mmCIF file of C-alpha atoms in Angstrom:
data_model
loop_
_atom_site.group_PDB
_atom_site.id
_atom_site.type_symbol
_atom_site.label_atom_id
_atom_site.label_comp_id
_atom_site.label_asym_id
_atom_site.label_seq_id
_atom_site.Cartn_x
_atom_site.Cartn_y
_atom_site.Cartn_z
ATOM 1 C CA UNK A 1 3.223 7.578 30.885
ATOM 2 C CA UNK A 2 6.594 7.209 32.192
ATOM 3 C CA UNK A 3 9.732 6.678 31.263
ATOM 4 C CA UNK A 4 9.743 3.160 32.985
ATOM 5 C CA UNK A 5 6.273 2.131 30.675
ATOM 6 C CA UNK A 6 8.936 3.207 27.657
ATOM 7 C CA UNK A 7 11.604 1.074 28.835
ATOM 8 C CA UNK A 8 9.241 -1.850 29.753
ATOM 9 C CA UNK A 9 7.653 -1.672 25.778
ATOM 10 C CA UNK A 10 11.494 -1.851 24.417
ATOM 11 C CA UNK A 11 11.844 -0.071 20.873
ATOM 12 C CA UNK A 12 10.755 -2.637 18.569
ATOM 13 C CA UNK A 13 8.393 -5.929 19.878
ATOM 14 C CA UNK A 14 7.077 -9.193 17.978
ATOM 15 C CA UNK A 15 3.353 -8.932 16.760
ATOM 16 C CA UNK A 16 2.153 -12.529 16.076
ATOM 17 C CA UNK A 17 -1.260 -13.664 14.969
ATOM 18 C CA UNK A 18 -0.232 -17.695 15.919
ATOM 19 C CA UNK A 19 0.220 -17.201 19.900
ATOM 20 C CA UNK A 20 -3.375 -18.437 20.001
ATOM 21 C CA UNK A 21 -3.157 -21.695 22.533
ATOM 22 C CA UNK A 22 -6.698 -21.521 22.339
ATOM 23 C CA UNK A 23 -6.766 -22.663 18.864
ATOM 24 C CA UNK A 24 -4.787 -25.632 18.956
ATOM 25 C CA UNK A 25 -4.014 -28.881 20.165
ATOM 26 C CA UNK A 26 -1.583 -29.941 23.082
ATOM 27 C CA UNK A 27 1.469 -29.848 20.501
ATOM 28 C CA UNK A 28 0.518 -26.214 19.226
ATOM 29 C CA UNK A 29 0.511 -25.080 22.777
ATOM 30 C CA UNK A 30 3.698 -26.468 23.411
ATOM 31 C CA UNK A 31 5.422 -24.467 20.659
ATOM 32 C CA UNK A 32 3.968 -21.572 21.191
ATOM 33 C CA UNK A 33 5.140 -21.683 24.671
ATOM 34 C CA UNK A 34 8.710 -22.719 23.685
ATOM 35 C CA UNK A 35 8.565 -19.743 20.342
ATOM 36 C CA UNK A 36 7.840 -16.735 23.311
ATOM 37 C CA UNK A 37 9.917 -17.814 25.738
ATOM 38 C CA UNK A 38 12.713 -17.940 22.748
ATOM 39 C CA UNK A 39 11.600 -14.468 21.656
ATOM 40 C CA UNK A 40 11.697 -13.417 25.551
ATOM 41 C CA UNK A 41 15.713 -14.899 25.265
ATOM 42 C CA UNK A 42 16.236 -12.945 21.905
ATOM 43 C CA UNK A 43 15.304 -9.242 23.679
ATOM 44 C CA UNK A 44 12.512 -8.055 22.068
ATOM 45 C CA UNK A 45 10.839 -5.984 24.260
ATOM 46 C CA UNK A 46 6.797 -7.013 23.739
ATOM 47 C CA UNK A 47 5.388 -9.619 22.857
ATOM 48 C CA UNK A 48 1.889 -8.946 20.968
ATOM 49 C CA UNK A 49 -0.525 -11.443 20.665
ATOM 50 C CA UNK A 50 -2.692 -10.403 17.105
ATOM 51 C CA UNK A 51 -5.657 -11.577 15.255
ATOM 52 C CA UNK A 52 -8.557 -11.027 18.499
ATOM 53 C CA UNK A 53 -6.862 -13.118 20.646
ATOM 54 C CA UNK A 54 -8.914 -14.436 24.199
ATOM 55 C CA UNK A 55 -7.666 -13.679 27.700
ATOM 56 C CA UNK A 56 -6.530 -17.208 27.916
ATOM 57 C CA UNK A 57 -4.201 -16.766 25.213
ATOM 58 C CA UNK A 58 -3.195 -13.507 26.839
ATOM 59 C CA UNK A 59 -2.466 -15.465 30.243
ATOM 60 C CA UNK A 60 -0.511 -18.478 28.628
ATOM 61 C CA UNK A 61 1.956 -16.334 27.259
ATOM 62 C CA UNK A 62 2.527 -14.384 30.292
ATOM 63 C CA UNK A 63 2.809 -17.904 32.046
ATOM 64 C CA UNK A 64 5.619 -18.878 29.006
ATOM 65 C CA UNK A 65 7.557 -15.918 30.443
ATOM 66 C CA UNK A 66 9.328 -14.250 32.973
ATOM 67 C CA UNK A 67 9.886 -10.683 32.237
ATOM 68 C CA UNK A 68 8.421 -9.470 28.908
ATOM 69 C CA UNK A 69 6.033 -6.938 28.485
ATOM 70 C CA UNK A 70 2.642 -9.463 26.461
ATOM 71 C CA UNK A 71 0.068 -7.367 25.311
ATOM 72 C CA UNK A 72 -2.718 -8.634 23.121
ATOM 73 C CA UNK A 73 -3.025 -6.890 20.006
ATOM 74 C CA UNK A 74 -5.787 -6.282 19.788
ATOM 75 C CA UNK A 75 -8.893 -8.183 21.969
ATOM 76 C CA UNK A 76 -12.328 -7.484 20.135
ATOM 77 C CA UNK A 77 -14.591 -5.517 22.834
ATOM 78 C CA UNK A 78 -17.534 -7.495 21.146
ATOM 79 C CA UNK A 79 -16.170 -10.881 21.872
ATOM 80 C CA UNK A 80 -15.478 -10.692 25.458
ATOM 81 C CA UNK A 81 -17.253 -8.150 28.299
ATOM 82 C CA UNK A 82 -15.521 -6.183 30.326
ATOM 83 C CA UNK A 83 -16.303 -8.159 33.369
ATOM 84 C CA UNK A 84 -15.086 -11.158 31.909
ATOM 85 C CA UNK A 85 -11.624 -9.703 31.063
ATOM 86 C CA UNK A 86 -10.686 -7.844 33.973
ATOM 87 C CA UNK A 87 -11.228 -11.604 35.975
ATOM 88 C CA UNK A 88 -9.691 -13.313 33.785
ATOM 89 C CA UNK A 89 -6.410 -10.913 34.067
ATOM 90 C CA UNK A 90 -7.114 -11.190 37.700
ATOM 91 C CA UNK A 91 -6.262 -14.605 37.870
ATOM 92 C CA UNK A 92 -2.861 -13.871 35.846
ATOM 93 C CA UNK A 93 -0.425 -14.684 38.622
ATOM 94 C CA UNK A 94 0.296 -11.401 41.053
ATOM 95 C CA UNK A 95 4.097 -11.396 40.084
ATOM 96 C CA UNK A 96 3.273 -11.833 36.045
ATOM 97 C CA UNK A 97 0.208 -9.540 35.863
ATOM 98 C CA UNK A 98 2.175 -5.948 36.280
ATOM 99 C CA UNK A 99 3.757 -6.983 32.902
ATOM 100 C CA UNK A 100 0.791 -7.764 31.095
ATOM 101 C CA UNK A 101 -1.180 -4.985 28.690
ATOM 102 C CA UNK A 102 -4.543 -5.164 27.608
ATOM 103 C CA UNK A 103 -5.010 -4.103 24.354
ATOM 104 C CA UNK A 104 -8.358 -3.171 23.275
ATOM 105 C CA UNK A 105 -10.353 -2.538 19.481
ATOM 106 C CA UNK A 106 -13.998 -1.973 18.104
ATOM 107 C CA UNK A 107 -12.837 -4.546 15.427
ATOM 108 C CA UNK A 108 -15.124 -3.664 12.177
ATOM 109 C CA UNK A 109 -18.747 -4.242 11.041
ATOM 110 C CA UNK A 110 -18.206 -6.733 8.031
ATOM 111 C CA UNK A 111 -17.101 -9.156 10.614
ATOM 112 C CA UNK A 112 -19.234 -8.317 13.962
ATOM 113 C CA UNK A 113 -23.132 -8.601 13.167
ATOM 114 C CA UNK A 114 -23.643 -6.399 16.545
ATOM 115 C CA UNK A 115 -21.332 -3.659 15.304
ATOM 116 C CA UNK A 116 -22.491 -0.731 16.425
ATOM 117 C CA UNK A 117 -21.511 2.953 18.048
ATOM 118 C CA UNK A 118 -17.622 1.746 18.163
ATOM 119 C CA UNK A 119 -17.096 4.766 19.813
ATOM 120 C CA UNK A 120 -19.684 5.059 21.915
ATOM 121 C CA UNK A 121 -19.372 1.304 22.918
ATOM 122 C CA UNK A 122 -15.404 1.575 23.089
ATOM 123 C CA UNK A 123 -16.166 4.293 25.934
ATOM 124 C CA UNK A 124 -18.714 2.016 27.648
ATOM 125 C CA UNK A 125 -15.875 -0.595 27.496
ATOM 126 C CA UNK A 126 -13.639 1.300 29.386
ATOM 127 C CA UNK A 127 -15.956 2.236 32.305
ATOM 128 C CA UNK A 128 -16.520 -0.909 33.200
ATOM 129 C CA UNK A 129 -13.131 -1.941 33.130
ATOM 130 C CA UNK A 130 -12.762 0.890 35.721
ATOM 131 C CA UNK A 131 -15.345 0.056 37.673
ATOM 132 C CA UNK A 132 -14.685 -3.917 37.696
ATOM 133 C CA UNK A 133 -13.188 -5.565 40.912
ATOM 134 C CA UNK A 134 -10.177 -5.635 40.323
ATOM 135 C CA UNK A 135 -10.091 -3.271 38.073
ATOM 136 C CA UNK A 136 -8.315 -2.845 34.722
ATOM 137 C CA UNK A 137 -7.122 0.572 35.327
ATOM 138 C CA UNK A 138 -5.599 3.205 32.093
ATOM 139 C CA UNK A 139 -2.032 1.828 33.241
ATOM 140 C CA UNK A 140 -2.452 -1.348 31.710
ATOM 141 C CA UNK A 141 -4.774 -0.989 28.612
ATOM 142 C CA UNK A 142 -3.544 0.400 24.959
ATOM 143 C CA UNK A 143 -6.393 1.204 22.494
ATOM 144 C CA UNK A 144 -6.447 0.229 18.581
ATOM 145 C CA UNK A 145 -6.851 3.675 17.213
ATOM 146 C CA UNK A 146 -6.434 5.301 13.493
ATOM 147 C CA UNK A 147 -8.749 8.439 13.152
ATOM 148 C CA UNK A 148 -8.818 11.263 15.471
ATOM 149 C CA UNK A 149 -11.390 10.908 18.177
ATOM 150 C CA UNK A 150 -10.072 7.471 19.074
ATOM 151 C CA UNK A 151 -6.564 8.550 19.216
ATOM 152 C CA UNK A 152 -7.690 11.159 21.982
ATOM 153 C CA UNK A 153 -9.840 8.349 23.973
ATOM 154 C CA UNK A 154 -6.554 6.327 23.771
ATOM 155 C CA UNK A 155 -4.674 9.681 25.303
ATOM 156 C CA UNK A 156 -7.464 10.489 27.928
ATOM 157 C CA UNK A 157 -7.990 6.844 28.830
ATOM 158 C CA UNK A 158 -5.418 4.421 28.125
ATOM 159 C CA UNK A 159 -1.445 4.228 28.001
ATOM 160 C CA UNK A 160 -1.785 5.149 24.248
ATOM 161 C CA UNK A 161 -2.584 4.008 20.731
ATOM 162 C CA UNK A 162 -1.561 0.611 19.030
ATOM 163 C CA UNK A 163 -2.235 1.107 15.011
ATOM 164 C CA UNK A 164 -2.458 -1.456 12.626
ATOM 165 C CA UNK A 165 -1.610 -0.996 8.606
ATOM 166 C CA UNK A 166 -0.500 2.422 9.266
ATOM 167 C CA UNK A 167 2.021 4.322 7.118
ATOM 168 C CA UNK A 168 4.706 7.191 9.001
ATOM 169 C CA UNK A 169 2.357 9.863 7.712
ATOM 170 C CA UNK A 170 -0.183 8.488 9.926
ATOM 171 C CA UNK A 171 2.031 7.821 12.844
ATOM 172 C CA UNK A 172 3.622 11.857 12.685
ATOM 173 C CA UNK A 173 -0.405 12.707 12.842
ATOM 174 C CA UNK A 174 -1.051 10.218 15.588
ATOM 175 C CA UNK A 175 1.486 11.543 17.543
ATOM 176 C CA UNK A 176 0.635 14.960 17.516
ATOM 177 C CA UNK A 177 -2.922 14.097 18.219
ATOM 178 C CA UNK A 178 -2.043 11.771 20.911
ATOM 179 C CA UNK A 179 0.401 14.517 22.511
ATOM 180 C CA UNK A 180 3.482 13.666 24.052
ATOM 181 C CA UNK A 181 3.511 11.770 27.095
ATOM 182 C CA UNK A 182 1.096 8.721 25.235
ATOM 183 C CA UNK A 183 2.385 6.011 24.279
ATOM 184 C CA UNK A 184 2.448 4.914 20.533
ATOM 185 C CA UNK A 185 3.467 1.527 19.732
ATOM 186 C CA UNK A 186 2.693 1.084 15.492
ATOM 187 C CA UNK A 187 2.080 -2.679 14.048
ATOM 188 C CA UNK A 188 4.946 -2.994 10.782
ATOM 189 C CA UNK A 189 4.057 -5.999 8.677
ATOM 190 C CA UNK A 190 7.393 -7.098 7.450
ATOM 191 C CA UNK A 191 8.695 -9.862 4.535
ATOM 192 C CA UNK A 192 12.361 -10.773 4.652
ATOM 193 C CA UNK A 193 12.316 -11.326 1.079
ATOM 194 C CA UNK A 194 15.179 -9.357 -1.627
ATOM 195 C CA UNK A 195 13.369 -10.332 -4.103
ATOM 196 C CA UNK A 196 11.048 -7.515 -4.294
ATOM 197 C CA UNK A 197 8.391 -8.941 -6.994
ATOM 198 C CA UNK A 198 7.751 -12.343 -4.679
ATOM 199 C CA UNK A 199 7.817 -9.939 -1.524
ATOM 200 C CA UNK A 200 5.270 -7.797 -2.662
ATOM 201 C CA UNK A 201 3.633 -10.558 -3.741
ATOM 202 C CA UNK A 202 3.303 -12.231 -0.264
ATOM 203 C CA UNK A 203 2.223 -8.700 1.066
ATOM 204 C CA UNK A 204 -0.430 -8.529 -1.181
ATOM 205 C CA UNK A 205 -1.781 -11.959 0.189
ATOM 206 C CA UNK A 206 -1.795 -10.505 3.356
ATOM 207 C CA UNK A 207 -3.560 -7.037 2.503
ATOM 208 C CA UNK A 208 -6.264 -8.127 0.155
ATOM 209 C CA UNK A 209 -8.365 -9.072 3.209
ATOM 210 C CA UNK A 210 -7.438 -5.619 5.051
ATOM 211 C CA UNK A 211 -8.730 -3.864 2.018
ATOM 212 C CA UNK A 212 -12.143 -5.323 2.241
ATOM 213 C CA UNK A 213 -12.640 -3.315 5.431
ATOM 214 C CA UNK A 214 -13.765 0.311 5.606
ATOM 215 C CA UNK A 215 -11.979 1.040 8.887
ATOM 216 C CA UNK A 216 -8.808 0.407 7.002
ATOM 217 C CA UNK A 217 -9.380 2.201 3.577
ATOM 218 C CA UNK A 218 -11.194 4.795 4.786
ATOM 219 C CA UNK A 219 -7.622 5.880 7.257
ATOM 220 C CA UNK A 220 -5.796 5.035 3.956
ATOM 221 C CA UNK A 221 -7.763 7.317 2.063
ATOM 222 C CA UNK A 222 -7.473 10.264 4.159
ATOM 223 C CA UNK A 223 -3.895 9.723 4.752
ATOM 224 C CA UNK A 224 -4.366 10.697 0.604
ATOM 225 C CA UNK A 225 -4.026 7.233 -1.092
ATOM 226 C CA UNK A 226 -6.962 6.656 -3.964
ATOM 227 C CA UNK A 227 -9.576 3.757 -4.201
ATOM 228 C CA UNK A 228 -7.197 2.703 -7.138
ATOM 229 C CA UNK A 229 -4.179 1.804 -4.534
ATOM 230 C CA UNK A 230 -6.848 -0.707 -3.268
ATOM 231 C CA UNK A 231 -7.175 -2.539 -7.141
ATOM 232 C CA UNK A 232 -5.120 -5.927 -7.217
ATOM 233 C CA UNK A 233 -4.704 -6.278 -3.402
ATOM 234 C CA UNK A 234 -2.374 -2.851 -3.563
ATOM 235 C CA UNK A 235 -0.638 -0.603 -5.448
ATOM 236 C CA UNK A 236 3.458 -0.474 -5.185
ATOM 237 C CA UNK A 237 2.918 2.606 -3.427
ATOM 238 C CA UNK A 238 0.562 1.362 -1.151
ATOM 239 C CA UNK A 239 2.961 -1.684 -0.227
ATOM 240 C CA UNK A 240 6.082 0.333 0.232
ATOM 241 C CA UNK A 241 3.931 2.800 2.271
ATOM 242 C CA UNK A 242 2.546 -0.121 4.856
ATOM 243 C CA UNK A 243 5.335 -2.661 4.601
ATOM 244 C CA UNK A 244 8.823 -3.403 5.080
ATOM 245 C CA UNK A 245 10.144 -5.805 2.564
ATOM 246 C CA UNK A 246 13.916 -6.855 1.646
ATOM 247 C CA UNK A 247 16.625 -7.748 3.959
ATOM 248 C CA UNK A 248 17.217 -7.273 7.519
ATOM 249 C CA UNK A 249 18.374 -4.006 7.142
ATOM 250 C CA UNK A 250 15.825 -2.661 5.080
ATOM 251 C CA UNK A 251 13.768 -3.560 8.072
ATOM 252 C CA UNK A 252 15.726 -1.602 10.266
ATOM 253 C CA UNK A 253 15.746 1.238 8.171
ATOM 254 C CA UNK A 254 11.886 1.212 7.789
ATOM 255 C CA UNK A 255 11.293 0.987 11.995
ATOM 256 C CA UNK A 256 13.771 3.341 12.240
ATOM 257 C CA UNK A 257 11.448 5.739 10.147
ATOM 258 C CA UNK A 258 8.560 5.402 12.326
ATOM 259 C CA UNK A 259 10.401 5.801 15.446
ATOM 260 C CA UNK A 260 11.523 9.070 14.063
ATOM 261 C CA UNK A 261 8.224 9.971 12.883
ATOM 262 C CA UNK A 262 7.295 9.707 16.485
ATOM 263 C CA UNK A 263 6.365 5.622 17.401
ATOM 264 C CA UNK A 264 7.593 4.545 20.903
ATOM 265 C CA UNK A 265 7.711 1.183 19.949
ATOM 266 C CA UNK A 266 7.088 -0.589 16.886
ATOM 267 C CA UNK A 267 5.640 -4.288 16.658
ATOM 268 C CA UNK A 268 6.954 -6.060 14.242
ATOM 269 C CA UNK A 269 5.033 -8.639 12.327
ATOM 270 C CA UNK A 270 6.700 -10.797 9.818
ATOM 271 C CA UNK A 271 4.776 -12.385 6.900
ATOM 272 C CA UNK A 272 6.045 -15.046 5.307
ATOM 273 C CA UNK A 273 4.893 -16.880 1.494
ATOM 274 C CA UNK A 274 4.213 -20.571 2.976
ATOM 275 C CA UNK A 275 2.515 -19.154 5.943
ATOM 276 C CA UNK A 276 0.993 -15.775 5.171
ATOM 277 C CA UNK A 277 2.327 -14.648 8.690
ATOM 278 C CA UNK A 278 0.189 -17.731 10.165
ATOM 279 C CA UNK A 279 2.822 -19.599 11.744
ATOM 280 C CA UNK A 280 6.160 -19.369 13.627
ATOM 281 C CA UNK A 281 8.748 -18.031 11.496
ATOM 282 C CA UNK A 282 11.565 -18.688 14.027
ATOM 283 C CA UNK A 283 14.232 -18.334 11.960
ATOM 284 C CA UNK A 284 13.393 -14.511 10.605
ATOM 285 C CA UNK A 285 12.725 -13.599 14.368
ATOM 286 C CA UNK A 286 16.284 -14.627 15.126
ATOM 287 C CA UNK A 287 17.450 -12.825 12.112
ATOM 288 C CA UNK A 288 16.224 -9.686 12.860
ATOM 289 C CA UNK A 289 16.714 -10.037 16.422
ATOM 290 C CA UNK A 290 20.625 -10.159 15.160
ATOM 291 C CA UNK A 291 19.991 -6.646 12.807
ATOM 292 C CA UNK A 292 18.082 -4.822 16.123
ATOM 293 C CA UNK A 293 20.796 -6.314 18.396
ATOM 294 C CA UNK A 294 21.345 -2.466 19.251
ATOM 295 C CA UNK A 295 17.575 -2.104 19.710
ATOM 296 C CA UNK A 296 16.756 -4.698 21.998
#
């Protein structure tokens, strides 16, 4: 990877789940479209597009924007082929698509009935990106990865890894496994909340679902946390281990730990009690636009 990929990925990004224009109506598609081109404006450096998003949603964001990296974050492998993809981002306009990153996961078996292999079909994946015309080539993919032998498939054949509910523990590991030159560009779920109680509160509303999948706790318990972190939606340890919650700065503080851990970026997601993270928290996007201002 070069240093120009680095630069392209900024330090810290936005990771959204609610940049889906193929979920909504004419109005939704119209904020969304105004919210990226406004995050675009504020300097963050990606923009990632969560919760198995489609290639359409990839393309209208890249369409909402002129010059930030959008990467999706992460596309299921099980709900789209390969072929389908790579035509899809094809079709991205030629001066747009350079800018655009395909991110890529085996998602997990409690929600995909043909879940099999991920690693196996992960690989399979990837050839046929290669071998598609055009073709999605290791320059613009980034692989959801956690334990080891993914991490290295995300080395050998991708820009790098893109981990989700991770703590710095896991991200000092990653980076060693990935080596050096990868790329490694950690999700942080965030609540801008000083009220520590409430925040953990609305993180806990968020991870309860997270902790129903074996992908997740399995990482977590190798990374030495005990089934009894899981109880209740999450210990205090687990939430101040996955989660940044207080004020802006706290924020800063906790991506600045990752980065030093070894993270080349860090997307930032940002939960919120109304919303649960499922809308468009404008306002906290500006506000820690205004605490990174150095960052971005």
């Amino acid at each position: 990877m070069t240093s120009e990929t680095r630069e392209a990925f900024g330090r810290v990004g936005i990771w959204s789940s609610a940049l889906h224009g193929s979920r909504t109506d004419d109005a939704g598609k119209e904020a969304i479209a105004d919210a990226v081109a406004e995050l675009e404006g504020l300097g963050y450096g990606t923009l990632w597009i969560g919760g198995s998003p489609s290639p359409d949603d990839a393309a209208a964001v890249v369409a909402a924007t002129r010059t930030v990296t959008v990467a999706t974050g992460i596309l299921s492998i099980w709900d789209h082929t390969a072929e389908e993809v790579a035509a899809r981002i094809s079709a991205i306009d030629t001066g747009a698509r350079g800018r655009f990153v395909l991110g890529l996961g085996v998602s997990h078996g409690p929600m995909v009935p043909q879940y099999t292999k991920p690693y196996s079909a992960m690989v399979a994946y990837l050839d046929a990106l290669d071998a598609a015309t055009p073709p999605v080539d290791s320059g613009h993919r980034i692989l959801a990865a956690l334990g080891p032998k993914m991490l290295k498939l995300a080395a050998g054949r991708s820009l790098g890894a893109h981990p989700y509910l991770v703590t710095t523990e896991h991200t000092a590991e990653a980076r060693e496994a990935l080596g050096p030159d990868a790329l490694l560009a950690p999700e942080l779920s965030v609540v801008l909340d000083t009220d520590l109680d409430r925040a953990r509160t609305t993180a806990r509303n968020m991870l309860s679902m997270y902790l129903r999948l074996p992908n997740y706790t399995d990482n977590l318990l190798r990374l030495g946390f005990a089934e009894s972190d899981f109880e209740g939606g999450g210990s205090v340890r687990l939430l101040d281990s996955l989660f940044a919650l207080g004020d802006a700065e706290r924020v800063r503080a906790r991506t600045r730990e990752y980065l030093d851990a070894g993270a080349d970026h860090v997307a930032l997601q940002v939960l919120t009690a109304d919303e649960g993270g499922a809308g468009l928290p404008r306002a906290e996007w500006r506000e820690l636009a205004r605490a990174f201002t150095d960052e971005l």
